[in-house]
mmCIF file of C-alpha atoms in Angstrom:
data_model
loop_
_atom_site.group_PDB
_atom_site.id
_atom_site.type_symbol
_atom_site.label_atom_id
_atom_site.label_comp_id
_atom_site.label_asym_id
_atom_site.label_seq_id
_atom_site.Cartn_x
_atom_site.Cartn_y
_atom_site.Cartn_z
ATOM 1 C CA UNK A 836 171.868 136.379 54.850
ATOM 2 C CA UNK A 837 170.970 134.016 52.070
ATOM 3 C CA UNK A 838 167.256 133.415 52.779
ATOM 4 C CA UNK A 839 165.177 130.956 50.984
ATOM 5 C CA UNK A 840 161.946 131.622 50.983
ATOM 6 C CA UNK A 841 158.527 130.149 49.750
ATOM 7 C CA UNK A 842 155.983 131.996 48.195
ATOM 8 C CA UNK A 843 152.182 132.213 47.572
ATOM 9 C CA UNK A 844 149.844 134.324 45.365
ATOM 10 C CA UNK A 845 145.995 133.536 45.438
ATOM 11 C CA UNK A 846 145.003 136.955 44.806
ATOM 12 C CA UNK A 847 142.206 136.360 42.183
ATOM 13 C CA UNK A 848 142.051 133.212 39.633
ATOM 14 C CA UNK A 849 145.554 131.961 39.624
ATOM 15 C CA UNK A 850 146.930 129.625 42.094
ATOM 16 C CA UNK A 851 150.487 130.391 42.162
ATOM 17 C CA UNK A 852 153.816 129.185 44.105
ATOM 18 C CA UNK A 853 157.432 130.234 43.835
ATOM 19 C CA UNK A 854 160.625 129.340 46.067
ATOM 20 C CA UNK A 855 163.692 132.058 46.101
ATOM 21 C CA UNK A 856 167.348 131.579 47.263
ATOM 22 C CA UNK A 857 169.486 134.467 47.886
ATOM 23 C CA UNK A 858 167.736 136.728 45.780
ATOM 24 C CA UNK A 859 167.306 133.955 43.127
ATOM 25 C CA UNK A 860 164.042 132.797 41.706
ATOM 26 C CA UNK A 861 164.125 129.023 41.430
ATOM 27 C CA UNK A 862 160.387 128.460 40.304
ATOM 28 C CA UNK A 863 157.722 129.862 39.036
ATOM 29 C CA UNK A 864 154.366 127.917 39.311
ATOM 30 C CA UNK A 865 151.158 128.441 38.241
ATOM 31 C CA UNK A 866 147.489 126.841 38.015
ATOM 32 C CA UNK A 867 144.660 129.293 35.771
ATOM 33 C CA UNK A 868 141.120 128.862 36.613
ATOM 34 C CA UNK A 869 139.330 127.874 32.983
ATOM 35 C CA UNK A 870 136.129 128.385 35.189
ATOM 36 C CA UNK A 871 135.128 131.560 34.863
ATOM 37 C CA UNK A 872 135.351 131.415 30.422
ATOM 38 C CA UNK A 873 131.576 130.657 30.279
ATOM 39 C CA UNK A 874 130.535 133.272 33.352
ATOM 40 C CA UNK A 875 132.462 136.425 30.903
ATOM 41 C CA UNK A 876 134.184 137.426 33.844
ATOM 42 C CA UNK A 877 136.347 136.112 37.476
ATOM 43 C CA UNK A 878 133.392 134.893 39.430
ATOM 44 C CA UNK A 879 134.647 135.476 43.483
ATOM 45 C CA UNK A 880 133.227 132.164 45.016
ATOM 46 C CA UNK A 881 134.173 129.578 41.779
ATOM 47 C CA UNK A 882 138.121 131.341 42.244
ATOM 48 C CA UNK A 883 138.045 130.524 45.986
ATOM 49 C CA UNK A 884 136.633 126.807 45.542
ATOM 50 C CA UNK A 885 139.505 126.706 42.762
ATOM 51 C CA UNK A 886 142.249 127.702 44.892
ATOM 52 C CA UNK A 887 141.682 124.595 47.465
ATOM 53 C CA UNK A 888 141.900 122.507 44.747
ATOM 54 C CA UNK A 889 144.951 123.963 43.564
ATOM 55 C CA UNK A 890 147.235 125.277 46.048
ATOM 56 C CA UNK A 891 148.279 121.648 47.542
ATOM 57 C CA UNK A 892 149.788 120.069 44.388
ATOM 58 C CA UNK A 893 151.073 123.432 43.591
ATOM 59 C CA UNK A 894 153.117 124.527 46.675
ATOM 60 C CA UNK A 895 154.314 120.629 46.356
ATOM 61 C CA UNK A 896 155.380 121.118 42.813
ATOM 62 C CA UNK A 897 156.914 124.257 44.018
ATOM 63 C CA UNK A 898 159.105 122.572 46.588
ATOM 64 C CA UNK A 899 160.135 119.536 44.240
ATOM 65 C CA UNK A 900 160.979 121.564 41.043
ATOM 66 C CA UNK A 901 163.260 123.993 43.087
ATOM 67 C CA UNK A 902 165.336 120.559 44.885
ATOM 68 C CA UNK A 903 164.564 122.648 48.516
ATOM 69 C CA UNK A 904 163.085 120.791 51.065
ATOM 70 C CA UNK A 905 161.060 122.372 54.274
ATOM 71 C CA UNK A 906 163.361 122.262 56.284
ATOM 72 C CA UNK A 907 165.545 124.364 54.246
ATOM 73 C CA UNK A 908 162.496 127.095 54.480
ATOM 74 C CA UNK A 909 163.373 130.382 56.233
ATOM 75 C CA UNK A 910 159.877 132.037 55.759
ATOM 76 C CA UNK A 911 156.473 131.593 54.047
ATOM 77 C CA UNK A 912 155.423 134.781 52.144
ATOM 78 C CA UNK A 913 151.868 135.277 50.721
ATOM 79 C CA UNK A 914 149.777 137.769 49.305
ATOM 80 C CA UNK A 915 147.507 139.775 52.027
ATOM 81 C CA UNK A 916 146.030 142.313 49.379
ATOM 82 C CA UNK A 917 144.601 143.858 47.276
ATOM 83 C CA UNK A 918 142.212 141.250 45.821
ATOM 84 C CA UNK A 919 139.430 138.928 46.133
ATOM 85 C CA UNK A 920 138.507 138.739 50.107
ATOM 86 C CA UNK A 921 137.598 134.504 49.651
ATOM 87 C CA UNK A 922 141.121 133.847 47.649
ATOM 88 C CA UNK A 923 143.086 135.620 49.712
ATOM 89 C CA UNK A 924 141.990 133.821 52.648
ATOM 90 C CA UNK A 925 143.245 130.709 51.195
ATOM 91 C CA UNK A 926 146.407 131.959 49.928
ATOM 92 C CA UNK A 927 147.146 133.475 53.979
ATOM 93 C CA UNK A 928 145.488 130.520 55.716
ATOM 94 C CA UNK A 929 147.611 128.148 53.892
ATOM 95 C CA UNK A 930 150.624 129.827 54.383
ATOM 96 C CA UNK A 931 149.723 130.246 58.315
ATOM 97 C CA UNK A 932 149.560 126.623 58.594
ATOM 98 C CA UNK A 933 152.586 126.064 56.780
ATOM 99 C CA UNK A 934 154.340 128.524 59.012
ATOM 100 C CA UNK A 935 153.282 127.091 62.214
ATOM 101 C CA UNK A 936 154.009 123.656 61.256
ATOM 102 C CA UNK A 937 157.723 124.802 60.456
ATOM 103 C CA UNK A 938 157.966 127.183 63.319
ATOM 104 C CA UNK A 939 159.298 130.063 60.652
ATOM 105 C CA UNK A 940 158.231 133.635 60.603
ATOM 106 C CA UNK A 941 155.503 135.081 57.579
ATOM 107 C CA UNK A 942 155.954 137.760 55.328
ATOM 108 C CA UNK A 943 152.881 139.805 54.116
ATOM 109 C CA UNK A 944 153.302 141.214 50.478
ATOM 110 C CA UNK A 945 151.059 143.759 48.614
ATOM 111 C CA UNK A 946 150.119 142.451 45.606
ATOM 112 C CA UNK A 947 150.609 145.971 43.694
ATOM 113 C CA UNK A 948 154.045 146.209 45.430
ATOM 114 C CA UNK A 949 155.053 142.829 44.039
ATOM 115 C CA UNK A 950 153.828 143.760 40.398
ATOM 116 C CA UNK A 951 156.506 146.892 40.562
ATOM 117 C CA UNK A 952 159.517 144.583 42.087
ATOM 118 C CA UNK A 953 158.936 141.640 39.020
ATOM 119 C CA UNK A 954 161.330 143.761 37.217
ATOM 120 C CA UNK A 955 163.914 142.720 40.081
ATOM 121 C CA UNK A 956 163.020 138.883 39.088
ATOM 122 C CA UNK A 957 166.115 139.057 35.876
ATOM 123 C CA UNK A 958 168.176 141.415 34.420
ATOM 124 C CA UNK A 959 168.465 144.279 32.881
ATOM 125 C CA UNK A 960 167.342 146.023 36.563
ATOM 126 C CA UNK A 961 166.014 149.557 37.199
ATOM 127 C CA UNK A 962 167.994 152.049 39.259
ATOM 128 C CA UNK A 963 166.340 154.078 41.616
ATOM 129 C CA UNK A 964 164.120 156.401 41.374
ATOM 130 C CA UNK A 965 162.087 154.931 38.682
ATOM 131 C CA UNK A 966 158.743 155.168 37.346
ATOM 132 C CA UNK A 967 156.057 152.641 36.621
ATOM 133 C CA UNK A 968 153.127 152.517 34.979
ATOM 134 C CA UNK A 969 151.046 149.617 36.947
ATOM 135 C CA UNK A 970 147.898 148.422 34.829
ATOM 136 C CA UNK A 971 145.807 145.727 35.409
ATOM 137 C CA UNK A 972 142.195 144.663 35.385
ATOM 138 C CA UNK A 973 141.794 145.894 39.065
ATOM 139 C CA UNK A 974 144.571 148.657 39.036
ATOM 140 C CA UNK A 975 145.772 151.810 37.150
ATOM 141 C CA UNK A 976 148.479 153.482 39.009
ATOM 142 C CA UNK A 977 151.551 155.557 38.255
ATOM 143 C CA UNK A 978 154.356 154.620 41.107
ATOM 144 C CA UNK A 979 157.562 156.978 41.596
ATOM 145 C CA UNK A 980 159.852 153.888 43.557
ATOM 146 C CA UNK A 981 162.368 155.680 45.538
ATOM 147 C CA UNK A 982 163.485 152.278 46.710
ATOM 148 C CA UNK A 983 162.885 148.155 46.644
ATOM 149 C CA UNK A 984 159.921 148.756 49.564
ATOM 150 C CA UNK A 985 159.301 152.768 49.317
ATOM 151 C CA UNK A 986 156.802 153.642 46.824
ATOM 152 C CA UNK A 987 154.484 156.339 46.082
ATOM 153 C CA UNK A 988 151.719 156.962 44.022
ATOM 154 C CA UNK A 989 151.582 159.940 42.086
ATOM 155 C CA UNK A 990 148.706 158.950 39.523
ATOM 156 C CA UNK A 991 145.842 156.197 39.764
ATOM 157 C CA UNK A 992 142.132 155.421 38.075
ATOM 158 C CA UNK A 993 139.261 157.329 39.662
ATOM 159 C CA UNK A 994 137.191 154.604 38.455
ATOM 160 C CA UNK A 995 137.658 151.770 36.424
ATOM 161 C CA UNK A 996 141.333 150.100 35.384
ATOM 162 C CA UNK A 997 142.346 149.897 31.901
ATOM 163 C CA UNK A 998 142.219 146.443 31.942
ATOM 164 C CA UNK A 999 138.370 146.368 32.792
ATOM 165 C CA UNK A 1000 138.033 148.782 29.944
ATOM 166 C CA UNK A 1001 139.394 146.449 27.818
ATOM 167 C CA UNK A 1002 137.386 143.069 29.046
ATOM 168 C CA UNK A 1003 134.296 145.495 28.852
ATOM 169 C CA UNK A 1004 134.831 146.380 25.866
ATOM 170 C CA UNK A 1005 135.176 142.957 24.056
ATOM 171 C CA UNK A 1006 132.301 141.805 25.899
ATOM 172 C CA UNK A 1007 130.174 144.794 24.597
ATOM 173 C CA UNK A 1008 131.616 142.948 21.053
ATOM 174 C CA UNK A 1009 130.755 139.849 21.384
ATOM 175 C CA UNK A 1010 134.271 138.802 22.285
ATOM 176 C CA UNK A 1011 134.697 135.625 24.897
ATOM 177 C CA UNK A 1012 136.318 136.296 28.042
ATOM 178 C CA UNK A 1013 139.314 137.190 28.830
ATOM 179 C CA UNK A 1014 138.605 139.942 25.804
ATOM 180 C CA UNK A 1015 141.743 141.903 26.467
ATOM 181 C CA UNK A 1016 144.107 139.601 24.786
ATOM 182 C CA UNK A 1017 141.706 139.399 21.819
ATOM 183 C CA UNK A 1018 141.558 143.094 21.180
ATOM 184 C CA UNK A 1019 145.270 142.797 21.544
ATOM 185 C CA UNK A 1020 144.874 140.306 18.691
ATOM 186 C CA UNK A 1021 143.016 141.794 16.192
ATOM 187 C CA UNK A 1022 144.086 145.049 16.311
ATOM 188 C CA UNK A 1023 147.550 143.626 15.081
ATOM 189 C CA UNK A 1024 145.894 143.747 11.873
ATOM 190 C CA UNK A 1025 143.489 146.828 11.817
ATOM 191 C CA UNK A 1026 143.942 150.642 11.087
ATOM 192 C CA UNK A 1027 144.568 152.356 14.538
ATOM 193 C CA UNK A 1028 143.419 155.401 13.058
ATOM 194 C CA UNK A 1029 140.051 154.044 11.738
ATOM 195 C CA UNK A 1030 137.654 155.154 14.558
ATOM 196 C CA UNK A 1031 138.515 158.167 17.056
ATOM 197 C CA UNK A 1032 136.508 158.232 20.670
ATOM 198 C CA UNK A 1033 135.945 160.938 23.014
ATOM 199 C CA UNK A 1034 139.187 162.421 25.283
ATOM 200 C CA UNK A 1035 138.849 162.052 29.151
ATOM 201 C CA UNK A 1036 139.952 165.181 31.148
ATOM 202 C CA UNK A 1037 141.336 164.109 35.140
ATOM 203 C CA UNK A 1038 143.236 166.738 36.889
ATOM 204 C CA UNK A 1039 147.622 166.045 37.776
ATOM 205 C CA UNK A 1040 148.436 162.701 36.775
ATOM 206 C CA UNK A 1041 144.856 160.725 37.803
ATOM 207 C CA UNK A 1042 142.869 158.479 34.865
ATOM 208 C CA UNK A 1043 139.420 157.687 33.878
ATOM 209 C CA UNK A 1044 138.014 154.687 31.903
ATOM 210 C CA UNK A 1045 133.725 154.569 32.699
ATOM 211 C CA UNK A 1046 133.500 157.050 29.922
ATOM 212 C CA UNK A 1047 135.573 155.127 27.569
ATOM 213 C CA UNK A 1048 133.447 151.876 27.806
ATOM 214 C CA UNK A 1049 130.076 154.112 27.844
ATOM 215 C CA UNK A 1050 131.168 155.505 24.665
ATOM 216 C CA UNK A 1051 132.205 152.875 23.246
ATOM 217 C CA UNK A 1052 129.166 150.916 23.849
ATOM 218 C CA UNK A 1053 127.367 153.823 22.429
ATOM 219 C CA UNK A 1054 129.191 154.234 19.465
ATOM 220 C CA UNK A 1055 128.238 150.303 18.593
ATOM 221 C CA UNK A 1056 124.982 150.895 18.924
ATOM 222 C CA UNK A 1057 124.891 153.795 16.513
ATOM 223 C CA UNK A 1058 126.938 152.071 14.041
ATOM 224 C CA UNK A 1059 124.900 148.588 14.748
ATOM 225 C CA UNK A 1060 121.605 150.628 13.570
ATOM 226 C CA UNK A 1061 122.474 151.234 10.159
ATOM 227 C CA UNK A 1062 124.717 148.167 9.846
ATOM 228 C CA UNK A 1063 124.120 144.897 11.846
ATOM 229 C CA UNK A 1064 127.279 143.350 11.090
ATOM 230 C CA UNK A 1065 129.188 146.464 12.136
ATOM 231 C CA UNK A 1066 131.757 144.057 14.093
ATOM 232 C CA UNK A 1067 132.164 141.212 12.670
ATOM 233 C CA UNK A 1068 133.111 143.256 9.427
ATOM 234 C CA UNK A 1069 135.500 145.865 11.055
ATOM 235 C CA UNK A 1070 136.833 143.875 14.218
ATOM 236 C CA UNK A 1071 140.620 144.490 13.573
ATOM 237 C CA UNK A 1072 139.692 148.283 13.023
ATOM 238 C CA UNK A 1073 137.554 148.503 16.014
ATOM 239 C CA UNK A 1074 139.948 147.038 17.932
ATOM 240 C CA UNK A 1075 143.173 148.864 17.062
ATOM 241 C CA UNK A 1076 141.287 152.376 17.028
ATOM 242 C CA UNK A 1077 140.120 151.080 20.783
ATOM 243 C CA UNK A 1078 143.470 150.053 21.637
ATOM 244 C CA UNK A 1079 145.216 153.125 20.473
ATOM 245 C CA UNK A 1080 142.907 155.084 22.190
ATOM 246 C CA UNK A 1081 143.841 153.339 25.740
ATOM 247 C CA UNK A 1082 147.139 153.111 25.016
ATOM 248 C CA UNK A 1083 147.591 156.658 24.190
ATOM 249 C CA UNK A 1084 145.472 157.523 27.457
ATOM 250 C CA UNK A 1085 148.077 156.277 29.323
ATOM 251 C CA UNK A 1086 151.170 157.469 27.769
ATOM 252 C CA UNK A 1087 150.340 161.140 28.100
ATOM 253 C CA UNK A 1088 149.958 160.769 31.559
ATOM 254 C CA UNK A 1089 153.475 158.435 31.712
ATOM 255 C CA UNK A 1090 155.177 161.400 29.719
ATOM 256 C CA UNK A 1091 153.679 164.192 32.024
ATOM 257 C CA UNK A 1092 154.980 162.124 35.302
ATOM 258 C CA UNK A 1093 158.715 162.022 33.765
ATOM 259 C CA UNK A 1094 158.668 166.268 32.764
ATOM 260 C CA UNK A 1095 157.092 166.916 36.417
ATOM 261 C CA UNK A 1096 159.496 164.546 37.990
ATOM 262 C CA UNK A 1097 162.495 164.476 35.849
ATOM 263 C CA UNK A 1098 163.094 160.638 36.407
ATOM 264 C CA UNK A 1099 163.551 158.849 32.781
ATOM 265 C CA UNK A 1100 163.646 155.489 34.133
ATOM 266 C CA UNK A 1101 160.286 154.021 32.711
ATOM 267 C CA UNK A 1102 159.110 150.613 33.958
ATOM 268 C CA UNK A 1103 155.329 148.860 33.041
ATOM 269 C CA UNK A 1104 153.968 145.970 35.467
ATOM 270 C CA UNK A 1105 151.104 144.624 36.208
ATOM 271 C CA UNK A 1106 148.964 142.130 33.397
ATOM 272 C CA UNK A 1107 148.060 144.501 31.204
ATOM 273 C CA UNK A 1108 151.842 145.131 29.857
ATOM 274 C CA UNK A 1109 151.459 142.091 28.330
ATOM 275 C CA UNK A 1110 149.974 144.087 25.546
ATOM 276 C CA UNK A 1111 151.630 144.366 22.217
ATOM 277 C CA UNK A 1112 150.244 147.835 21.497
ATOM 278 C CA UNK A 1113 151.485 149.349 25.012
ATOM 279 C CA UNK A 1114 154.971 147.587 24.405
ATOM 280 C CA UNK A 1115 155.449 148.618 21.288
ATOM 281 C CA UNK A 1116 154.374 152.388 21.935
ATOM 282 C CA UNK A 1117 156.305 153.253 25.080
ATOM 283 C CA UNK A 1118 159.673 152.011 23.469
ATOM 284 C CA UNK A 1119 158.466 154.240 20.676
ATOM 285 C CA UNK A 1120 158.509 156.746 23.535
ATOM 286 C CA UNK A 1121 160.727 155.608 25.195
ATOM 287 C CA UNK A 1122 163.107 156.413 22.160
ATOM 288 C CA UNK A 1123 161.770 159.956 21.683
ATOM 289 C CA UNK A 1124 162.107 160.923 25.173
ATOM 290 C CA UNK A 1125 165.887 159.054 25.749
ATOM 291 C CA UNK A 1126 163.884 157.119 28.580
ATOM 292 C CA UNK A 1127 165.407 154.139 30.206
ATOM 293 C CA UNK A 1128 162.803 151.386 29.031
ATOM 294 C CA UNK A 1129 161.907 147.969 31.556
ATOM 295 C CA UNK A 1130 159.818 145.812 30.364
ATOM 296 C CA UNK A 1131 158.737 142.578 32.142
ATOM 297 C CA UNK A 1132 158.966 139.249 30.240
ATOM 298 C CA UNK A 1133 155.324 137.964 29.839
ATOM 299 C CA UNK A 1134 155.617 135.336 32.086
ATOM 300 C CA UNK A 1135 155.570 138.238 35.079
ATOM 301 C CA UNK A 1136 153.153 140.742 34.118
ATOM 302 C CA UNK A 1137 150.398 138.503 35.135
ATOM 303 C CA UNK A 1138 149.673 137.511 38.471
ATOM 304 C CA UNK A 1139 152.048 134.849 39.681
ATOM 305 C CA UNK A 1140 154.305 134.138 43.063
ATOM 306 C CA UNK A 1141 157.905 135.037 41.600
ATOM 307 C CA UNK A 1142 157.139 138.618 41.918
ATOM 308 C CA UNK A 1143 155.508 137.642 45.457
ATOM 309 C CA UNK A 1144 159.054 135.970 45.940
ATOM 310 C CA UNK A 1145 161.102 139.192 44.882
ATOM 311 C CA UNK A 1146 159.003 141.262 47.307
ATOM 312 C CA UNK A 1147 159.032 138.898 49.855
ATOM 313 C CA UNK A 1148 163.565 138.504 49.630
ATOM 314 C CA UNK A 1149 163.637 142.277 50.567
ATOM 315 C CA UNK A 1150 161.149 142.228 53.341
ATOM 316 C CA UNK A 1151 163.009 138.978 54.853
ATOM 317 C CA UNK A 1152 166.480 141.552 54.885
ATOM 318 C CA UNK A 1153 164.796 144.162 56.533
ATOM 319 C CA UNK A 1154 163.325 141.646 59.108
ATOM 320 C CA UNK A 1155 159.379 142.786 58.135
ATOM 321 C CA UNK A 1156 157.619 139.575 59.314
ATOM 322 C CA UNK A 1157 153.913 139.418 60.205
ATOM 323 C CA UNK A 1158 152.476 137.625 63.280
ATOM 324 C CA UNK A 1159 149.975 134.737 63.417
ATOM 325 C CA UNK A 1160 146.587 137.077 63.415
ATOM 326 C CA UNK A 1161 147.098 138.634 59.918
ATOM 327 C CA UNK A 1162 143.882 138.612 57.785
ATOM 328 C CA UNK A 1163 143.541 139.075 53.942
ATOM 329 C CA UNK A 1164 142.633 143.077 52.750
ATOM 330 C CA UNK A 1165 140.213 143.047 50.126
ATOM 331 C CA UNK A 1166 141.704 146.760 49.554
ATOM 332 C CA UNK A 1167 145.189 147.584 50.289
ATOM 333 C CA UNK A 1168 147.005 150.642 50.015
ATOM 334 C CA UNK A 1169 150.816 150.633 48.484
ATOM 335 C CA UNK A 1170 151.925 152.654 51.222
#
């Protein structure tokens, strides 16, 4: 089989649409949402309104930019879950009409799932079993993938995601929104070791961020007492020592996955291996523990449709289509 098959990803603020052949992603486009800047944060209804604005011109520039026509469509795949209840339902409703209109089957992909298979988007490619460390602003998850569509998790937030801890924490600064890429920023040029904050204990392989951003919003306001310009003087230190502190959180948990499983085939996915610090670190690792290192090119660790694409090629060989009554999950489990 050499399907081709369009894809959609409307999970939370980007409007996204990608076509694959054989395997083979043609496309890759995407429309952000500059809405939610002045709100500090994604705000659920604005992201929906966006997405009908969006998706049209983007599924069109989709279809002209990878020279396939409709008719050449063997399925419409879309993003059921995990995500925003109101932008899902565009990104499936959409996709149902499509479907109909060309009388070809859906394919349902979990958004997490996808994140994990954008390392099957170019080469170099991970051989099974594999590890990856999935961090976003929603998720934290370690994933042992035993195959393209069998994962497990083995580790995951209790609470918040790393990525929230980050956006929380430049907002507690001052910072505008999105903050994570700013911390990312400035602690390029600050002292890593400047500040230390409090350890979180989980039990097996599980995280914890509340208590990060608690102390960390407490540790401002002590140091905001005696000096008002606390930030705006040490910003790169504050952010590295933040960053480090995160980063390190979540290597120690990586490194205690590989001993219990044995697997040194490392991957990271998901929008928060965008960041410098966590790149740079696990090939540090990486190179101490003679791991395997995958790292997505930036393009992928955000949300976007190729790695809705990916998932959706491997579902289409094992015949996993959806019927006409599927409805968005605001939660969805990875298995």
């Amino acid at each position: 089989m050499r399907p081709v098959i369009l894809a959609i990803e409307s999970s939370c603020d980007e409007t996204s649409a990608s076509v694959i052949r054989n395997g083979k992603v043609l496309n890759n486009i995407i429309a952000s949402q500059a809405v939610h800047q002045k709100y500090g944060g994604v705000v659920p209804e604005l992201a929906s309104r966006a997405h009908q604005q969006n998706i049209v011109a983007v599924v069109n520039e989709a279809m002209e930019t990878s020279g396939i026509s409709k008719t050449e469509l063997d399925a419409i795949a879309f993003t059921r879950g995990p995500g925003l209840m109101g932008a899902l339902l565009v990104g499936v409703s959409f996709a149902k009409g499509m479907a109909m209109a060309l009388n070809i089957p859906m394919i349902e992909v979990n958004h997490m799932q996808a994140h994990v298979l954008a390392h099957f988007i170019d080469d170099p490619k991970p051989s099974f079993p594999f590890l990856c460390l999935t961090v976003s602003g929603g998720h934290t998850q370690i994933v042992l993938v035993k195959s393209h569509l069998d994962m497990e998790v083995i580790g995951q937030t209790q609470d918040d995601a790393v990525g929230e801890a980050f956006d929380k924490a430049a907002k507690i600064m001052g910072l505008p929104y999105p903050g994570g890429p700013l911390i990312d920023k400035y602690a390029q040029s600050g002292n890593p070791k400047a500040y230390k904050f409090s350890e979180t204990v989980m039990p097996g392989l599980d995280f914890s961020f509340s208590g990060i951003k608690t102390a960390f919003l407490y540790f401002l306001r002590d140091e905001k007492a005696s000096n008002p310009n606390f930030v705006e003087e040490h910003v790169n230190d504050i952010c590295a020592s933040l960053q480090q502190h995160l980063v390190n959180m979540l290597l120690t948990r990586v490194r205690q996955a590989s001993e219990q499983t044995g697997i040194k085939n490392i991957a990271i996915a998901g929008g928060v291996s965008a960041n410098s610090g966590l790149r740079k670190e696990l090939k540090a690792l990486g190179d101490k523990q003679g791991w395997n290192i995958f790292i997505p090119s930036f393009e992928y660790c955000t949300d976007n449709a190729a790695m809705i694409a990916v998932a959706a090629h491997y579902k289409y060989l094992k015949s996993d289509f959806c019927s006409l009554d599927v409805t968005p999950l605001a939660r969805m489990p990875l298995s």
